[in-house]
Amino acid sequence: MRSLTTGLALTAQQAEMLDELNRYLDEHFPPEHEGPSGSTPEWDSDEEYEWNRRFNARLARDGWLTVHWPEEYGGRGLTPMDNMLVREQLSYRRVPICNANGLDMLAPILLQLGTKEQKDAHLRKIALMEEHWCQGFSEPEAGSDLTSLRTTAIRDGDHYVVNGSKIWTGHAMRAEWMILLARTDPESRGSRGLSLLMVDLRNTPGVEIHPIRSMTGAVTFCQEFFTDARVPVENLVGPEHEGWRASQRLLEHERVRAANSALYRRDVDDLVEAVVARDVVDRATQAALGHMIERVECARALTYDIATELSETGRFAPHAPSVTKILNSRLGGDLTRLAVDLLGLDVCSYRADDANWDFYQEFLFSPVSRLGGGSTEIHHDIIGTRYLGLER
Amino acid sequence: MRSLTTGLALTAQQAEMLDELNRYLDEHFPPEHEGPSGSTPEWDSDEEYEWNRRFNARLARDGWLTVHWPEEYGGRGLTPMDNMLVREQLSYRRVPICNANGLDMLAPILLQLGTKEQKDAHLRKIALMEEHWCQGFSEPEAGSDLTSLRTTAIRDGDHYVVNGSKIWTGHAMRAEWMILLARTDPESRGSRGLSLLMVDLRNTPGVEIHPIRSMTGAVTFCQEFFTDARVPVENLVGPEHEGWRASQRLLEHERVRAANSALYRRDVDDLVEAVVARDVVDRATQAALGHMIERVECARALTYDIATELSETGRFAPHAPSVTKILNSRLGGDLTRLAVDLLGLDVCSYRADDANWDFYQEFLFSPVSRLGGGSTEIHHDIIGTRYLGLER
Amino acid sequence: MPHIALGGEDRTDEQRDLRMELRRLLTRLWSDDHARELADGDRTTGAKLAAVLEHDIALGALLVPEELGGHGGGCVEAAVAAEELGAASAPSRLLGDAMSAHLLATSGDAELHRRLRRVVEDGVPAAVVWPAQDATWDLHQIHPVEITGAGASGRFRYVAEALDAALLLVPARRGAEFGLLLLDLSREGSGVELHPAKGADVLRPLGGLTVAGPTGEWVGLAEPQRVFTETVALGAIVLAAEMIGAARSCIERMATYAGQREQFGRTIGSFQALRHQIVDALVAWEAARAMTYRAAAGFAAMTRGTARIDDVEPMARMAKAAASDALGEASETCIHVYGAIGFTWENPVHLAFKRWAASAQIFGSPTEQRVRVCQHAIINAGGRAGGALRVAG
Amino acid sequence: MPHIALGGEDRTDEQRDLRMELRRLLTRLWSDDHARELADGDRTTGAKLAAVLEHDIALGALLVPEELGGHGGGCVEAAVAAEELGAASAPSRLLGDAMSAHLLATSGDAELHRRLRRVVEDGVPAAVVWPAQDATWDLHQIHPVEITGAGASGRFRYVAEALDAALLLVPARRGAEFGLLLLDLSREGSGVELHPAKGADVLRPLGGLTVAGPTGEWVGLAEPQRVFTETVALGAIVLAAEMIGAARSCIERMATYAGQREQFGRTIGSFQALRHQIVDALVAWEAARAMTYRAAAGFAAMTRGTARIDDVEPMARMAKAAASDALGEASETCIHVYGAIGFTWENPVHLAFKRWAASAQIFGSPTEQRVRVCQHAIINAGGRAGGALRVAG
């Protein structure tokens, strides 16, 4: 089975680690379980989801899902760069990461801001897929303007009482837990007075989950309604009323994930293979595919830089998440459109191998990449105002 | 000599008119006088300019420059569509139109708003190149925001006394007359209180003209300084203090000119010829050139629609000038960049025939197309707010 | 919802009337709910609409010459109808009807003219079996059905509007002779196999077709290559106009929504970056729309004998390519402007997005069109310069 | 003016120091006025800068191994220097020096090593004569100088940095053998003809070169193809880094100007549409910059023996293509943000715009690079799938 080349000067340990991972996947991950975009909330079937859930748990047990976590929580204490290398391979091999909200968004925040009890209670379960997490941020009237959110969580003794509604929540139909951003100070406006709460979706009365059918035909997102739902105060993450910054950090972690660029490399390699198998490849097609490879590799180069910086200094440049988000979201759209163009009317019947994805489904899913995790317009403004210092 | 095909169902008269024009040009316009962009303010030499000035006068005398003007002013009383057909051929044949500011901007306004005396005094002279006109609108602090202009023209008896400065005035180094937009009401702000004045640059004391060297290396624009320059009140065009609307109409007339699209068709045809002469044309090049032809022909189709509408109803859709401006300004940049890309390092030494232009000079001139006549951003806002009704 | 248009597309009263009549009829009969029902697999409302279109406007007779019992419309009328049907996300047989009518009428064959008259009289749904993946529009470069002593044999992977047709007009070859194989599906049961093919566009299902055995009726053609190239060019213009309609609807929808939806205390259309994206979609659309009607007018002139297919073919290709890009941009931008709502099944924009994925490809992708537009220009340049044509595949 | 950078490009203290030293030196010695003087044809200030660069930093020795008397720097150091020189619109001989040093050092030939040592000791300006129009980077696909009994003969239409070189390293062929022709221009007067060629970039004049007659010194090479491909790949990375620098300067300038210039009572950078264009230029630049340093690091690893040219070559091509596009976008947007002022000779942005027109083409246009990047991927895919390579020209 092929693997992803990094073009980097890896240490001997890193090279050995990746070899080991690829041998591991050759042995344990059959190609028929290869999935679509790395952390999709859509699944061909319940059986397929269950298989991958179990395989993700196994990956965690065998030490492949959280190499950068401290050893006490099941990690190997390696660097963010090491984790990126591993995740790139997993992405390239189309191993679906079921619990991305838990692993890559909540966990870094818990490691930084969580109490000892919170870490003990959740980190291992996140990795082992015992708690599948979703992220409750958007609301019907609060999309791009997230700070206008209205869901309240009012302190009442040792609970917060939650009322309101969240929407466009991926994974909610499968998740047991939600990271909820809600207004704990009812007098507050904008980004003040918000807090992050961990909500046990299955065992909290007053929580209703309604599936939303997307243009792909599948249930991609849900809307949740909270009616006097009581959340214990010990589920508050970080300081009360100061959840906005934590939520932004959480989104930044989502954005700098290497997974997307590596998956796009796989997509473009699969597309090259499909095109070669069909016909002689003319130069117009070569130029288009070569440009796509270049864009993917540029995005990968950038994520390597960010991971190196993070490993060496513990931080990354303030505009880095927005830059990678913009690059990857454009790639998502352009790559699938190129696939539609090159495979033509066959795009719906073409399937790479016998896997659980095809280019047409990725094409239908692609508009999400321009919007999810903040629209590209929002990220342009973040870079323009916060980094380049231009007026709004 | 080749001519431009319209792809339209022409009347017999129109077809005969174009045949006659092409025969006329075959006889009287030698290829060595072919010029760059249709109404360039740059010239290889004074001799070249003088030759074209004389040829433009001859064109006017022989009835080819103003076919849509009333017969009493030397026109043939034909439709705007007929004029567009003629101008397209002239553009395609690379006949430089020296006096575009006079012919295509001032003249329509004079015909609409001018007094009998003004029409009698200027129209024939404009056509015959006895008065070369420039357009004094922009100021150092008033570029995109034209309504913030500060040049004043204060009434003093039967004169306006002009003070201030205009800049980025193409043709000013050759022009005898200027269409000046100035503030006649000193108490006014914004678009109110402005007037259009005709200024005799050569015979008015207090007018200084300073050439500006552009990135092409040539003098493209001038800055003019007015110090107590006295302009007779009979040179006011349209109502006093209401020059803004007239100036906007004047700019609209500039924008819907067909000349650009037809010239671009010539550019792309010349580029095809140059590429064919060099080497086997691969499919990547074919796709790029084919796309450029398509974009040019789309722009031409749109200008035909506008001219037809203008001929039949006397008006055009409110956003039409901005749409053509955006299309043509993008074409200007992209077409010359494609030429640089396809001709490669030869672009500087390549010359089509032995004419007065080359692709590299057009490339250096191309940034002007994105800015002149209002930046593309301004035109996007005009369409978005005035036509689609979106808030600013 | 505002109707956008630069103006000037309808040059005659008949064209204006046709557009207005279709608009009225579709507003009454075909809502977003109907389109969604169709997408959900319910074809009954679609059949009802088809019946009304046939009964009230006789769309199937639009391009049939008056002397053969039709409306005597031309390509511009077809474009007008296609734009309005496309704007409404309404299914129709316009593509198949228009191509069949042109093929039969322009053949110059008296028997085929009689056949066309019967098609109109009986309202027979007809389709031209041209391979949807072909970009050459050239009878000599596709694989027509081969007719030998043993009968006809051929295979087409994707054909548009063949699935529910009763009469198929199939490009065919008998020895060195090219012509037409007529397949009357209501009569013959054997030899023809039609099966649905997976496709993106629910509004126009594609079918695969196999012909084998002694079947159909052979008609030789005097100018087979010209007749088929014209027919496919007409199909391309109809597809372009349909995409222009779909794009128009996307632009109207997003302009309306951007003027209503508020974020950060302002309508989202007041954000310059979003507003300019909508304007960009509009600008691309205006240009593509103008090109589409210019091509349609060119085709109509050709039908009247005042233009040549050599000049009309590149116009049809440019229209198809430009309209494809315009719909791609308009539908994608529309989804984005709607935010997550645009991504839902409930919102009908995805029908336009999916229609793009199919229509942009039928009879050749935009890149394929552009390659051939350039080759046409190279042939012209080569002719002028006296040089040989040098083009790499 | 703010210095932009994502951070992480300088991995060692030496690289940081080199960058800072060059930045200090260029700030002191090379202003926009100097660049304009150069553009006006005055080459004296350029010569002064070259002398200081040679004396204070010995830029010519940057890539020469320490054992041959050089600094022992690698491709990353060359990229750092090129970026800073590019950002300052400063002329330099870095491209020629770097390519010559690599070619002579990597040849494995003792005589060439001695020659390189002398080049460093005497500060000889050297240049590799590779045809600037070539995109193949393949010795077998260009026309090297032919060496026969009668002497050498060859012709190059455009060569970079040859005009003021004293030593030219020319790809050559003697019968079936490939190697190097050394032309010492200070000694030999005959047989070599150099003449300025028309070009866009005043900072790097191109020359045409003709070699004819008994001239120069022939040196056979053990692995000529590898050595030359590596050398051109290095040149491409240096050009990419230089364009990254030029683009950085454009972005810094326009961000500064957009924050100061007011229209409609606001800074123009407060208009979202303009602000986002500047951000788009920055995003493209960040990506290209990361790719350029990744390619440079890959090249350095290859020099150390831990990477192969087969993997480094596509990285160099991607860096060159991405940096070209980044500079094209940044320089054009910068001119636009400055308004008409950006179009004047006085404003130095046109130097970056013109540099793009030349640098993007040297050693192959972005499209040419992309075609070859894809061919590389197809070879990999073909190898994997066991299929034959099928590529149309």
PDB file of N, CA and C in Angstrom, chain B residues 216-265:
ATOM      1  N   THR B 216       5.573  52.684 -17.902  1.00  0.00           N
ATOM      2  CA  THR B 216       5.947  52.235 -19.244  1.00  0.00           C
ATOM      3  C   THR B 216       7.214  52.956 -19.710  1.00  0.00           C
ATOM      4  N   GLY B 217       7.605  54.013 -19.004  1.00  0.00           N
ATOM      5  CA  GLY B 217       8.764  54.795 -19.392  1.00  0.00           C
ATOM      6  C   GLY B 217       8.374  56.053 -20.154  1.00  0.00           C
ATOM      7  N   ALA B 218       7.149  56.072 -20.648  1.00  0.00           N
ATOM      8  CA  ALA B 218       6.683  57.223 -21.443  1.00  0.00           C
ATOM      9  C   ALA B 218       5.896  58.188 -20.567  1.00  0.00           C
ATOM     10  N   VAL B 219       5.634  59.364 -21.127  1.00  0.00           N
ATOM     11  CA  VAL B 219       4.736  60.299 -20.460  1.00  0.00           C
ATOM     12  C   VAL B 219       3.315  59.898 -20.810  1.00  0.00           C
ATOM     13  N   THR B 220       2.591  59.424 -19.826  1.00  0.00           N
ATOM     14  CA  THR B 220       1.239  58.927 -20.070  1.00  0.00           C
ATOM     15  C   THR B 220       0.200  59.948 -19.622  1.00  0.00           C
ATOM     16  N   PHE B 221       0.497  60.609 -18.508  1.00  0.00           N
ATOM     17  CA  PHE B 221      -0.471  61.528 -17.902  1.00  0.00           C
ATOM     18  C   PHE B 221       0.212  62.846 -17.593  1.00  0.00           C
ATOM     19  N   CYS B 222      -0.610  63.827 -17.220  1.00  0.00           N
ATOM     20  CA  CYS B 222      -0.069  65.110 -16.765  1.00  0.00           C
ATOM     21  C   CYS B 222      -0.765  65.518 -15.475  1.00  0.00           C
ATOM     22  N   GLN B 223      -0.130  66.430 -14.789  1.00  0.00           N
ATOM     23  CA  GLN B 223      -0.810  67.150 -13.730  1.00  0.00           C
ATOM     24  C   GLN B 223      -0.935  68.597 -14.189  1.00  0.00           C
ATOM     25  N   GLU B 224      -2.097  69.216 -13.938  1.00  0.00           N
ATOM     26  CA  GLU B 224      -2.310  70.603 -14.352  1.00  0.00           C
ATOM     27  C   GLU B 224      -2.563  71.455 -13.117  1.00  0.00           C
ATOM     28  N   PHE B 225      -2.018  72.642 -13.140  1.00  0.00           N
ATOM     29  CA  PHE B 225      -2.238  73.588 -12.047  1.00  0.00           C
ATOM     30  C   PHE B 225      -2.974  74.807 -12.598  1.00  0.00           C
ATOM     31  N   PHE B 226      -4.015  75.200 -11.908  1.00  0.00           N
ATOM     32  CA  PHE B 226      -4.815  76.359 -12.317  1.00  0.00           C
ATOM     33  C   PHE B 226      -4.654  77.463 -11.281  1.00  0.00           C
ATOM     34  N   THR B 227      -4.201  78.636 -11.716  1.00  0.00           N
ATOM     35  CA  THR B 227      -4.054  79.762 -10.799  1.00  0.00           C
ATOM     36  C   THR B 227      -4.796  80.954 -11.386  1.00  0.00           C
ATOM     37  N   ASP B 228      -5.954  81.220 -10.796  1.00  0.00           N
ATOM     38  CA  ASP B 228      -6.801  82.324 -11.279  1.00  0.00           C
ATOM     39  C   ASP B 228      -6.996  82.278 -12.792  1.00  0.00           C
ATOM     40  N   ALA B 229      -7.202  81.101 -13.304  1.00  0.00           N
ATOM     41  CA  ALA B 229      -7.430  80.934 -14.742  1.00  0.00           C
ATOM     42  C   ALA B 229      -8.875  81.302 -15.044  1.00  0.00           C
ATOM     43  N   ARG B 230      -9.073  82.174 -16.013  1.00  0.00           N
ATOM     44  CA  ARG B 230     -10.418  82.706 -16.281  1.00  0.00           C
ATOM     45  C   ARG B 230     -11.053  81.994 -17.482  1.00  0.00           C
ATOM     46  N   VAL B 231     -12.243  81.409 -17.227  1.00  0.00           N
ATOM     47  CA  VAL B 231     -12.962  80.667 -18.267  1.00  0.00           C
ATOM     48  C   VAL B 231     -14.297  81.369 -18.505  1.00  0.00           C
ATOM     49  N   PRO B 232     -14.574  81.730 -19.757  1.00  0.00           N
ATOM     50  CA  PRO B 232     -15.833  82.442 -20.048  1.00  0.00           C
ATOM     51  C   PRO B 232     -17.053  81.624 -19.626  1.00  0.00           C
ATOM     52  N   VAL B 233     -18.091  82.310 -19.119  1.00  0.00           N
ATOM     53  CA  VAL B 233     -19.283  81.583 -18.666  1.00  0.00           C
ATOM     54  C   VAL B 233     -19.952  80.818 -19.796  1.00  0.00           C
ATOM     55  N   GLU B 234     -19.782  81.267 -21.033  1.00  0.00           N
ATOM     56  CA  GLU B 234     -20.440  80.518 -22.126  1.00  0.00           C
ATOM     57  C   GLU B 234     -19.809  79.135 -22.321  1.00  0.00           C
ATOM     58  N   ASN B 235     -18.709  78.854 -21.623  1.00  0.00           N
ATOM     59  CA  ASN B 235     -18.103  77.523 -21.712  1.00  0.00           C
ATOM     60  C   ASN B 235     -18.651  76.539 -20.675  1.00  0.00           C
ATOM     61  N   LEU B 236     -19.651  76.976 -19.920  1.00  0.00           N
ATOM     62  CA  LEU B 236     -20.336  76.062 -19.001  1.00  0.00           C
ATOM     63  C   LEU B 236     -21.185  75.086 -19.822  1.00  0.00           C
ATOM     64  N   VAL B 237     -21.057  73.788 -19.555  1.00  0.00           N
ATOM     65  CA  VAL B 237     -21.879  72.794 -20.257  1.00  0.00           C
ATOM     66  C   VAL B 237     -22.959  72.285 -19.306  1.00  0.00           C
ATOM     67  N   GLY B 238     -24.206  72.466 -19.714  1.00  0.00           N
ATOM     68  CA  GLY B 238     -25.313  72.056 -18.855  1.00  0.00           C
ATOM     69  C   GLY B 238     -25.528  73.077 -17.749  1.00  0.00           C
ATOM     70  N   PRO B 239     -26.472  72.765 -16.856  1.00  0.00           N
ATOM     71  CA  PRO B 239     -26.810  73.745 -15.810  1.00  0.00           C
ATOM     72  C   PRO B 239     -25.666  73.928 -14.806  1.00  0.00           C
ATOM     73  N   GLU B 240     -25.523  75.126 -14.302  1.00  0.00           N
ATOM     74  CA  GLU B 240     -24.520  75.421 -13.286  1.00  0.00           C
ATOM     75  C   GLU B 240     -24.813  74.633 -12.012  1.00  0.00           C
ATOM     76  N   HIS B 241     -23.775  74.220 -11.342  1.00  0.00           N
ATOM     77  CA  HIS B 241     -23.853  73.436 -10.091  1.00  0.00           C
ATOM     78  C   HIS B 241     -24.401  72.016 -10.288  1.00  0.00           C
ATOM     79  N   GLU B 242     -24.752  71.656 -11.492  1.00  0.00           N
ATOM     80  CA  GLU B 242     -25.313  70.308 -11.697  1.00  0.00           C
ATOM     81  C   GLU B 242     -24.463  69.494 -12.677  1.00  0.00           C
ATOM     82  N   GLY B 243     -23.182  69.668 -12.540  1.00  0.00           N
ATOM     83  CA  GLY B 243     -22.268  68.993 -13.462  1.00  0.00           C
ATOM     84  C   GLY B 243     -22.028  67.527 -13.131  1.00  0.00           C
ATOM     85  N   TRP B 244     -22.384  67.128 -11.912  1.00  0.00           N
ATOM     86  CA  TRP B 244     -22.062  65.755 -11.512  1.00  0.00           C
ATOM     87  C   TRP B 244     -22.767  64.736 -12.389  1.00  0.00           C
ATOM     88  N   ARG B 245     -24.077  64.940 -12.558  1.00  0.00           N
ATOM     89  CA  ARG B 245     -24.831  63.966 -13.372  1.00  0.00           C
ATOM     90  C   ARG B 245     -24.297  63.924 -14.793  1.00  0.00           C
ATOM     91  N   ALA B 246     -24.016  65.115 -15.334  1.00  0.00           N
ATOM     92  CA  ALA B 246     -23.487  65.154 -16.703  1.00  0.00           C
ATOM     93  C   ALA B 246     -22.153  64.434 -16.767  1.00  0.00           C
ATOM     94  N   SER B 247     -21.308  64.632 -15.735  1.00  0.00           N
ATOM     95  CA  SER B 247     -20.001  63.971 -15.757  1.00  0.00           C
ATOM     96  C   SER B 247     -20.162  62.460 -15.673  1.00  0.00           C
ATOM     97  N   GLN B 248     -21.170  62.016 -14.948  1.00  0.00           N
ATOM     98  CA  GLN B 248     -21.391  60.572 -14.849  1.00  0.00           C
ATOM     99  C   GLN B 248     -21.888  60.008 -16.176  1.00  0.00           C
ATOM    100  N   ARG B 249     -22.784  60.742 -16.824  1.00  0.00           N
ATOM    101  CA  ARG B 249     -23.256  60.326 -18.156  1.00  0.00           C
ATOM    102  C   ARG B 249     -22.084  60.220 -19.123  1.00  0.00           C
ATOM    103  N   LEU B 250     -21.207  61.194 -19.004  1.00  0.00           N
ATOM    104  CA  LEU B 250     -20.046  61.261 -19.865  1.00  0.00           C
ATOM    105  C   LEU B 250     -19.160  60.013 -19.646  1.00  0.00           C
ATOM    106  N   LEU B 251     -18.975  59.639 -18.377  1.00  0.00           N
ATOM    107  CA  LEU B 251     -18.178  58.450 -18.092  1.00  0.00           C
ATOM    108  C   LEU B 251     -18.873  57.187 -18.593  1.00  0.00           C
ATOM    109  N   GLU B 252     -20.195  57.170 -18.465  1.00  0.00           N
ATOM    110  CA  GLU B 252     -20.929  56.010 -18.969  1.00  0.00           C
ATOM    111  C   GLU B 252     -20.723  55.830 -20.463  1.00  0.00           C
ATOM    112  N   HIS B 253     -20.725  56.963 -21.179  1.00  0.00           N
ATOM    113  CA  HIS B 253     -20.499  56.859 -22.610  1.00  0.00           C
ATOM    114  C   HIS B 253     -19.134  56.270 -22.893  1.00  0.00           C
ATOM    115  N   GLU B 254     -18.147  56.649 -22.057  1.00  0.00           N
ATOM    116  CA  GLU B 254     -16.815  56.094 -22.253  1.00  0.00           C
ATOM    117  C   GLU B 254     -16.859  54.571 -22.075  1.00  0.00           C
ATOM    118  N   ARG B 255     -17.602  54.128 -21.056  1.00  0.00           N
ATOM    119  CA  ARG B 255     -17.535  52.719 -20.687  1.00  0.00           C
ATOM    120  C   ARG B 255     -18.196  51.784 -21.686  1.00  0.00           C
ATOM    121  N   VAL B 256     -19.268  52.263 -22.347  1.00  0.00           N
ATOM    122  CA  VAL B 256     -19.973  51.349 -23.250  1.00  0.00           C
ATOM    123  C   VAL B 256     -19.378  51.350 -24.650  1.00  0.00           C
ATOM    124  N   ARG B 257     -18.279  52.062 -24.848  1.00  0.00           N
ATOM    125  CA  ARG B 257     -17.626  52.016 -26.152  1.00  0.00           C
ATOM    126  C   ARG B 257     -17.257  50.587 -26.510  1.00  0.00           C
ATOM    127  N   ALA B 258     -17.500  50.218 -27.724  1.00  0.00           N
ATOM    128  CA  ALA B 258     -17.212  48.843 -28.134  1.00  0.00           C
ATOM    129  C   ALA B 258     -15.739  48.646 -28.413  1.00  0.00           C
ATOM    130  N   ALA B 259     -15.030  49.786 -28.533  1.00  0.00           N
ATOM    131  CA  ALA B 259     -13.666  49.732 -29.042  1.00  0.00           C
ATOM    132  C   ALA B 259     -12.826  48.682 -28.329  1.00  0.00           C
ATOM    133  N   ASN B 260     -12.889  48.661 -27.005  1.00  0.00           N
ATOM    134  CA  ASN B 260     -12.016  47.761 -26.268  1.00  0.00           C
ATOM    135  C   ASN B 260     -12.165  46.313 -26.667  1.00  0.00           C
ATOM    136  N   SER B 261     -13.411  45.818 -26.674  1.00  0.00           N
ATOM    137  CA  SER B 261     -13.591  44.391 -26.947  1.00  0.00           C
ATOM    138  C   SER B 261     -13.071  44.032 -28.330  1.00  0.00           C
ATOM    139  N   ALA B 262     -13.307  44.905 -29.299  1.00  0.00           N
ATOM    140  CA  ALA B 262     -12.854  44.602 -30.659  1.00  0.00           C
ATOM    141  C   ALA B 262     -11.334  44.614 -30.724  1.00  0.00           C
ATOM    142  N   LEU B 263     -10.721  45.550 -29.996  1.00  0.00           N
ATOM    143  CA  LEU B 263      -9.262  45.582 -29.980  1.00  0.00           C
ATOM    144  C   LEU B 263      -8.723  44.312 -29.327  1.00  0.00           C
ATOM    145  N   TYR B 264      -9.388  43.871 -28.278  1.00  0.00           N
ATOM    146  CA  TYR B 264      -8.941  42.638 -27.633  1.00  0.00           C
ATOM    147  C   TYR B 264      -9.047  41.456 -28.592  1.00  0.00           C
ATOM    148  N   ARG B 265     -10.074  41.485 -29.443  1.00  0.00           N
ATOM    149  CA  ARG B 265     -10.175  40.402 -30.421  1.00  0.00           C
ATOM    150  C   ARG B 265      -8.966  40.434 -31.364  1.00  0.00           C
TER     151      ARG B 265
END
